[in-house]
Each structure stands twice: as C-alpha cells, then as structure tokens.
Amino acid sequence: MRELLVIGIGAGDPDQVTIQAVKAMNRADVFFVIGKGDEKQELVDLRTTILTEHMDRDYRIVDIVDPPRDRTPSDYTGVVDDWHDRRAQVFEEKFAAEDGVGAILVWGDPSLYDSTLRIVERVLARGNVAFDYTVIPGVTSIQSLAAQHRIVLNRIGEPVHVTTGRRLRDGLPDGVDTAVVMLDAECSFTHVPGDDAEIWWGAYLGLPDELLISGKLREVEDEIVRVRAELRERKGWIMDIYLIRR
C-alpha cells in the first residue's frame, strides 16, 4: 500500500460528507472497514451506503475484526493502550496485503475522540510496513448536535469544554459552565449538581433514527435515561452526545 487516506465522513448523514472527502474516496482502491460485532452491523451498512452514493469507480472492501476490550476496566489507560497495540497488529497485516491507495472511513472527524490516527502511527512505528497517509476532516457530532438543536455552543466570550462522561462525573473545571459530553455510557449528567443546568441531548445524529431532547436538566434527565435505555435495548448499540450548561 503506497498511501492511506483517513477520511472523516460526518455523523452519519451521507449528505454531510464533504466534497474533499468524496474526492479522496474516489482515489481509493480499497476501503478497510472495521467491524464492531453483529449488533453494530448497521454501522458497517451505513458506510456501505455512503460508498454507494459517492463512489464513481470500482473499489474493494477489506473487513477488519476489531479486537475486544474490557469496557469497565479498573486501569482504563492500560487497557486502552493494550487494545491499541492489538489493533495495530491487525491493521498492519491488512495493510501489508494490499497495493495502491487504501482508505478508512471515520465517523465524525478523525481528530476528535477517535483512535484511528493513533493506530496508524503505531503501525508505522513497528517498522514492518511503510506508507504515506493523509487526513481528511469531517463534520463532527458536536457540530451536528448544535445544528439540530439550533443552538450556539458557547456563550459570548466564554469557553466550551469538550469531555467524556467519565470526566464529567469528576465535575466541571472551575470557570467552565458549558460542556459537550461524549462517550457517556453511564448517563453522567445525572451527577451534575444543582437545579439551574440545561441539557441538549441527541442520539443517532444524522441517521433515520435521530432523536433529540432538551430542557432543564432536572426536568428531562429521567426521560433521557429511559429513552436511551430503550433505544440501546432495541438496536443493540447507541451513539449519543449532549451539551450541558449551568
């Protein structure tokens, strides 16, 4: 493989794929598609839909089975580091078997809470394969959340804190009243103290099953917890994000 294209494809809507991303996709000979198990086959199918809509040349798909990892570890950093090593080994094998230009389609933007670029760097650091790679930015779920709720992320002159549910449970930093929270499997917004917070929540942004809830946190938090659990049970997976503001 001479070159790898790491392409951000937005939050799920094929219309969010940028012109730059479409041009990059049409340079690729092979797409590496990372599977997450049968319950997340819909995510693989969505990538296929995007390719069908935007590709005007022949291409191949190579499936990569994502190694499993502990989702509730006591040593989070250590477990993720080991998982990245195992992913790098799998990626290296697939990359070495291909010629031409390869591509990986990344949900949202490759720079935001995604491990693909770290894995690519680990593959190169192993020294067994060599290739150039290019990163194509994409529309993030943060942008999609703001657009769907028709809100501005920041108050005038104030910062926006982007964090995870794990970090939100430790509290917001001093001086920060607005946070975008990603990767929250535990509904950590229920731990935010006080009665003055508002929340703008969205699930499956850009997809046919998109759902939005907003309002005073204490008034809608139980509804979000209930709806989130029902959706995850029905589909087997969920991707959600929210903005919370004190």
Short mmCIF file of C-alpha atoms in Angstrom, two decimals:
data_model
loop_
_atom_site.label_atom_id
_atom_site.label_comp_id
_atom_site.label_asym_id
_atom_site.label_seq_id
_atom_site.Cartn_x
_atom_site.Cartn_y
_atom_site.Cartn_z
CA MET A 1 0.00 0.00 0.00
CA ARG A 2 1.50 3.31 -1.11
CA GLU A 3 -0.88 5.67 0.69
CA LEU A 4 -3.61 5.57 3.30
CA LEU A 5 -6.48 8.08 3.39
CA VAL A 6 -8.13 8.60 6.78
CA ILE A 7 -11.45 10.20 5.84
CA GLY A 8 -13.94 11.83 8.19
CA ILE A 9 -17.47 11.10 6.95
CA GLY A 10 -19.62 13.08 9.38
CA ALA A 11 -22.11 11.90 11.98
CA GLY A 12 -23.99 9.54 9.66
CA ASP A 13 -25.92 11.53 7.07
CA PRO A 14 -24.43 10.84 3.59
CA ASP A 15 -25.09 14.50 2.75
CA GLN A 16 -22.61 15.56 5.47
CA VAL A 17 -19.72 14.02 3.54
CA THR A 18 -17.64 16.92 2.24
CA ILE A 19 -16.57 17.43 -1.37
CA GLN A 20 -12.96 16.95 -0.26
CA ALA A 21 -13.92 13.61 1.32
CA VAL A 22 -15.73 12.47 -1.84
CA LYS A 23 -12.69 13.32 -3.95
CA ALA A 24 -10.46 11.40 -1.55
CA MET A 25 -12.78 8.38 -1.53
CA ASN A 26 -12.63 8.24 -5.32
CA ARG A 27 -8.83 7.95 -5.19
CA ALA A 28 -9.01 4.79 -3.09
CA ASP A 29 -8.58 1.27 -4.42
CA VAL A 30 -9.55 -0.47 -1.17
CA PHE A 31 -11.51 0.51 1.93
CA PHE A 32 -10.68 -1.02 5.30
CA VAL A 33 -13.94 -1.43 7.23
CA ILE A 34 -13.68 -2.09 10.95
CA GLY A 35 -16.44 -4.31 12.32
CA LYS A 36 -17.79 -3.97 15.87
CA GLY A 37 -19.80 -7.19 16.10
CA ASP A 38 -23.20 -8.27 14.82
CA GLU A 39 -25.12 -5.79 16.97
CA LYS A 40 -23.32 -2.90 15.23
CA GLN A 41 -23.64 -4.25 11.68
CA GLU A 42 -25.82 -1.22 10.96
CA LEU A 43 -22.73 1.00 11.26
CA VAL A 44 -20.96 -1.08 8.60
CA ASP A 45 -24.06 -0.91 6.40
CA LEU A 46 -24.12 2.87 6.73
CA ARG A 47 -20.55 3.07 5.47
CA THR A 48 -21.56 0.91 2.51
CA THR A 49 -24.46 3.28 1.80
CA ILE A 50 -22.07 6.24 1.80
CA LEU A 51 -19.73 4.46 -0.62
CA THR A 52 -22.60 3.50 -2.92
CA GLU A 53 -23.81 7.11 -3.03
CA HIS A 54 -20.48 8.82 -3.58
CA MET A 55 -18.16 6.39 -5.42
CA ASP A 56 -17.90 6.50 -9.21
CA ARG A 57 -15.10 3.94 -9.63
CA ASP A 58 -14.53 0.30 -8.75
CA TYR A 59 -13.25 -0.46 -5.27
CA ARG A 60 -12.78 -3.33 -2.84
CA ILE A 61 -13.68 -3.68 0.83
CA VAL A 62 -11.44 -5.42 3.35
CA ASP A 63 -13.07 -6.29 6.66
CA ILE A 64 -11.12 -5.81 9.87
CA VAL A 65 -12.42 -7.51 13.01
CA ASP A 66 -11.89 -5.14 15.93
CA PRO A 67 -10.18 -6.89 18.89
CA PRO A 68 -12.38 -6.93 22.01
CA ARG A 69 -11.55 -4.94 25.13
CA ASP A 70 -12.82 -4.53 28.68
CA ARG A 71 -15.38 -1.70 28.71
CA THR A 72 -15.32 -1.26 32.51
CA PRO A 73 -11.61 -1.61 33.43
CA SER A 74 -10.00 -0.58 36.68
CA ASP A 75 -6.93 0.55 34.71
CA TYR A 76 -8.56 2.43 31.82
CA THR A 77 -5.35 3.81 30.29
CA GLY A 78 -3.53 0.49 30.45
CA VAL A 79 -6.41 -1.45 28.91
CA VAL A 80 -6.79 1.03 26.04
CA ASP A 81 -3.02 1.01 25.41
CA ASP A 82 -3.06 -2.80 25.14
CA TRP A 83 -6.11 -2.63 22.86
CA HIS A 84 -4.35 -0.14 20.57
CA ASP A 85 -1.35 -2.49 20.32
CA ARG A 86 -3.58 -5.39 19.31
CA ARG A 87 -5.42 -3.21 16.80
CA ALA A 88 -2.10 -2.09 15.28
CA GLN A 89 -1.11 -5.73 14.70
CA VAL A 90 -4.38 -6.44 12.88
CA PHE A 91 -4.15 -3.25 10.81
CA GLU A 92 -0.56 -3.99 9.86
CA GLU A 93 -1.48 -7.42 8.48
CA LYS A 94 -4.29 -5.99 6.35
CA PHE A 95 -2.22 -3.03 5.12
CA ALA A 96 0.72 -5.26 4.14
CA ALA A 97 -1.51 -7.42 1.95
CA GLU A 98 -2.72 -4.54 -0.23
CA ASP A 99 -1.33 -2.46 -3.09
CA GLY A 100 -2.27 1.03 -4.24
CA VAL A 101 -4.27 3.51 -2.18
CA GLY A 102 -6.22 2.42 0.90
CA ALA A 103 -8.80 4.32 2.92
CA ILE A 104 -10.52 4.19 6.28
CA LEU A 105 -13.86 5.94 6.77
CA VAL A 106 -14.07 7.51 10.24
CA TRP A 107 -17.28 8.65 11.90
CA GLY A 108 -17.25 12.40 12.51
CA ASP A 109 -13.72 13.79 12.40
CA PRO A 110 -10.56 11.67 12.87
CA SER A 111 -9.13 14.21 15.33
CA LEU A 112 -11.89 14.01 17.96
CA TYR A 113 -12.19 11.02 20.32
CA ASP A 114 -11.19 8.51 17.66
CA SER A 115 -8.20 6.18 17.83
CA THR A 116 -7.57 5.60 14.10
CA LEU A 117 -4.68 8.05 13.77
CA ARG A 118 -3.00 6.66 16.89
CA ILE A 119 -3.28 3.14 15.45
CA VAL A 120 -1.83 4.24 12.10
CA GLU A 121 1.13 5.82 13.89
CA ARG A 122 1.70 2.61 15.85
CA VAL A 123 1.65 0.58 12.65
CA LEU A 124 4.31 2.83 11.12
CA ALA A 125 6.38 2.77 14.33
CA ARG A 126 6.53 -1.02 14.19
CA GLY A 127 8.65 -0.62 11.04
CA ASN A 128 7.28 -3.56 9.06
CA VAL A 129 5.28 -1.57 6.51
CA ALA A 130 5.80 1.94 5.13
CA PHE A 131 3.28 4.29 3.53
CA ASP A 132 2.24 7.92 3.46
CA TYR A 133 -1.10 8.93 4.95
CA THR A 134 -3.43 11.89 4.57
CA VAL A 135 -6.21 13.02 6.91
CA ILE A 136 -9.47 14.43 5.55
CA PRO A 137 -11.56 16.31 8.16
CA GLY A 138 -15.24 15.60 8.68
CA VAL A 139 -18.32 17.13 10.30
CA THR A 140 -18.28 16.22 13.99
CA SER A 141 -21.22 15.05 16.08
CA ILE A 142 -20.69 18.26 18.08
CA GLN A 143 -21.48 20.37 15.02
CA SER A 144 -24.42 18.15 14.14
CA LEU A 145 -25.81 18.39 17.68
CA ALA A 146 -25.67 22.19 17.62
CA ALA A 147 -27.25 22.37 14.18
CA GLN A 148 -30.10 20.01 15.00
CA HIS A 149 -30.92 21.87 18.23
CA ARG A 150 -30.34 25.24 16.51
CA ILE A 151 -28.04 26.48 19.27
CA VAL A 152 -24.70 28.24 19.58
CA LEU A 153 -22.28 26.12 21.59
CA ASN A 154 -20.69 28.97 23.52
CA ARG A 155 -21.94 31.98 25.42
CA ILE A 156 -20.35 35.23 24.23
CA GLY A 157 -16.68 35.32 25.21
CA GLU A 158 -16.87 32.06 27.17
CA PRO A 159 -15.15 28.70 26.56
CA VAL A 160 -16.68 25.34 25.70
CA HIS A 161 -15.28 22.30 27.46
CA VAL A 162 -15.28 19.03 25.47
CA THR A 163 -15.05 15.98 27.70
CA THR A 164 -16.27 12.45 28.40
CA GLY A 165 -18.86 11.10 30.77
CA ARG A 166 -16.09 9.60 32.87
CA ARG A 167 -14.59 13.07 33.36
CA LEU A 168 -17.91 14.83 33.87
CA ARG A 169 -18.55 12.71 36.97
CA ASP A 170 -15.46 14.34 38.48
CA GLY A 171 -17.05 17.76 37.99
CA LEU A 172 -16.51 20.61 35.53
CA PRO A 173 -13.31 22.66 35.83
CA ASP A 174 -13.52 25.96 37.67
CA GLY A 175 -14.79 28.73 35.44
CA VAL A 176 -16.37 26.37 32.91
CA ASP A 177 -20.16 26.40 32.70
CA THR A 178 -20.67 24.82 29.26
CA ALA A 179 -19.54 21.30 28.33
CA VAL A 180 -20.05 18.98 25.39
CA VAL A 181 -20.02 15.41 26.67
CA MET A 182 -19.15 12.41 24.50
CA LEU A 183 -18.68 8.69 25.19
CA ASP A 184 -21.05 8.66 28.17
CA ALA A 185 -22.43 5.18 28.77
CA GLU A 186 -23.46 5.94 32.36
CA CYS A 187 -25.74 8.98 31.92
CA SER A 188 -23.27 11.08 33.89
CA PHE A 189 -25.45 14.18 33.54
CA THR A 190 -27.49 12.80 36.44
CA HIS A 191 -24.47 13.54 38.68
CA VAL A 192 -24.37 17.26 37.82
CA PRO A 193 -25.47 19.11 40.98
CA GLY A 194 -27.96 21.94 41.26
CA ASP A 195 -31.23 22.91 39.61
CA ASP A 196 -30.02 25.56 37.16
CA ALA A 197 -28.47 23.37 34.42
CA GLU A 198 -29.89 22.88 30.92
CA ILE A 199 -29.19 20.00 28.54
CA TRP A 200 -29.38 19.47 24.78
CA TRP A 201 -29.16 15.72 24.04
CA GLY A 202 -29.10 13.86 20.73
CA ALA A 203 -28.82 10.22 19.68
CA TYR A 204 -28.07 8.72 16.24
CA LEU A 205 -27.42 12.18 14.84
CA GLY A 206 -27.72 12.30 11.07
CA LEU A 207 -29.37 8.88 10.91
CA PRO A 208 -33.02 7.97 10.27
CA ASP A 209 -33.46 7.12 13.98
CA GLU A 210 -32.19 10.52 15.18
CA LEU A 211 -33.80 11.68 18.42
CA LEU A 212 -33.43 14.99 20.28
CA ILE A 213 -34.40 16.01 23.83
CA SER A 214 -33.69 19.35 25.51
CA GLY A 215 -34.76 21.36 28.52
CA LYS A 216 -34.00 21.96 32.17
CA LEU A 217 -31.75 19.09 33.27
CA ARG A 218 -33.75 18.14 36.35
CA GLU A 219 -36.97 18.13 34.30
CA VAL A 220 -35.80 15.92 31.40
CA GLU A 221 -33.00 13.75 32.83
CA ASP A 222 -35.30 10.85 33.72
CA GLU A 223 -36.79 10.91 30.22
CA ILE A 224 -33.32 10.83 28.63
CA VAL A 225 -32.25 7.91 30.84
CA ARG A 226 -35.41 5.95 29.97
CA VAL A 227 -35.33 6.70 26.23
CA ARG A 228 -31.62 5.97 25.98
CA ALA A 229 -32.05 2.56 27.63
CA GLU A 230 -34.98 1.70 25.36
CA LEU A 231 -33.08 2.67 22.23
CA ARG A 232 -29.98 0.73 23.20
CA GLU A 233 -32.05 -2.35 24.02
CA ARG A 234 -33.89 -2.16 20.70
CA LYS A 235 -30.90 -1.53 18.44
CA GLY A 236 -28.09 -3.17 20.43
CA TRP A 237 -25.95 -0.01 20.29
CA ILE A 238 -26.25 3.72 20.75
CA MET A 239 -24.23 6.78 19.80
CA ASP A 240 -25.29 9.89 21.69
CA ILE A 241 -23.87 13.23 22.74
CA TYR A 242 -25.07 16.22 24.69
CA LEU A 243 -24.31 19.80 25.65
CA ILE A 244 -24.84 20.76 29.27
CA ARG A 245 -24.82 24.34 30.54
CA ARG A 246 -25.04 25.69 34.07
#
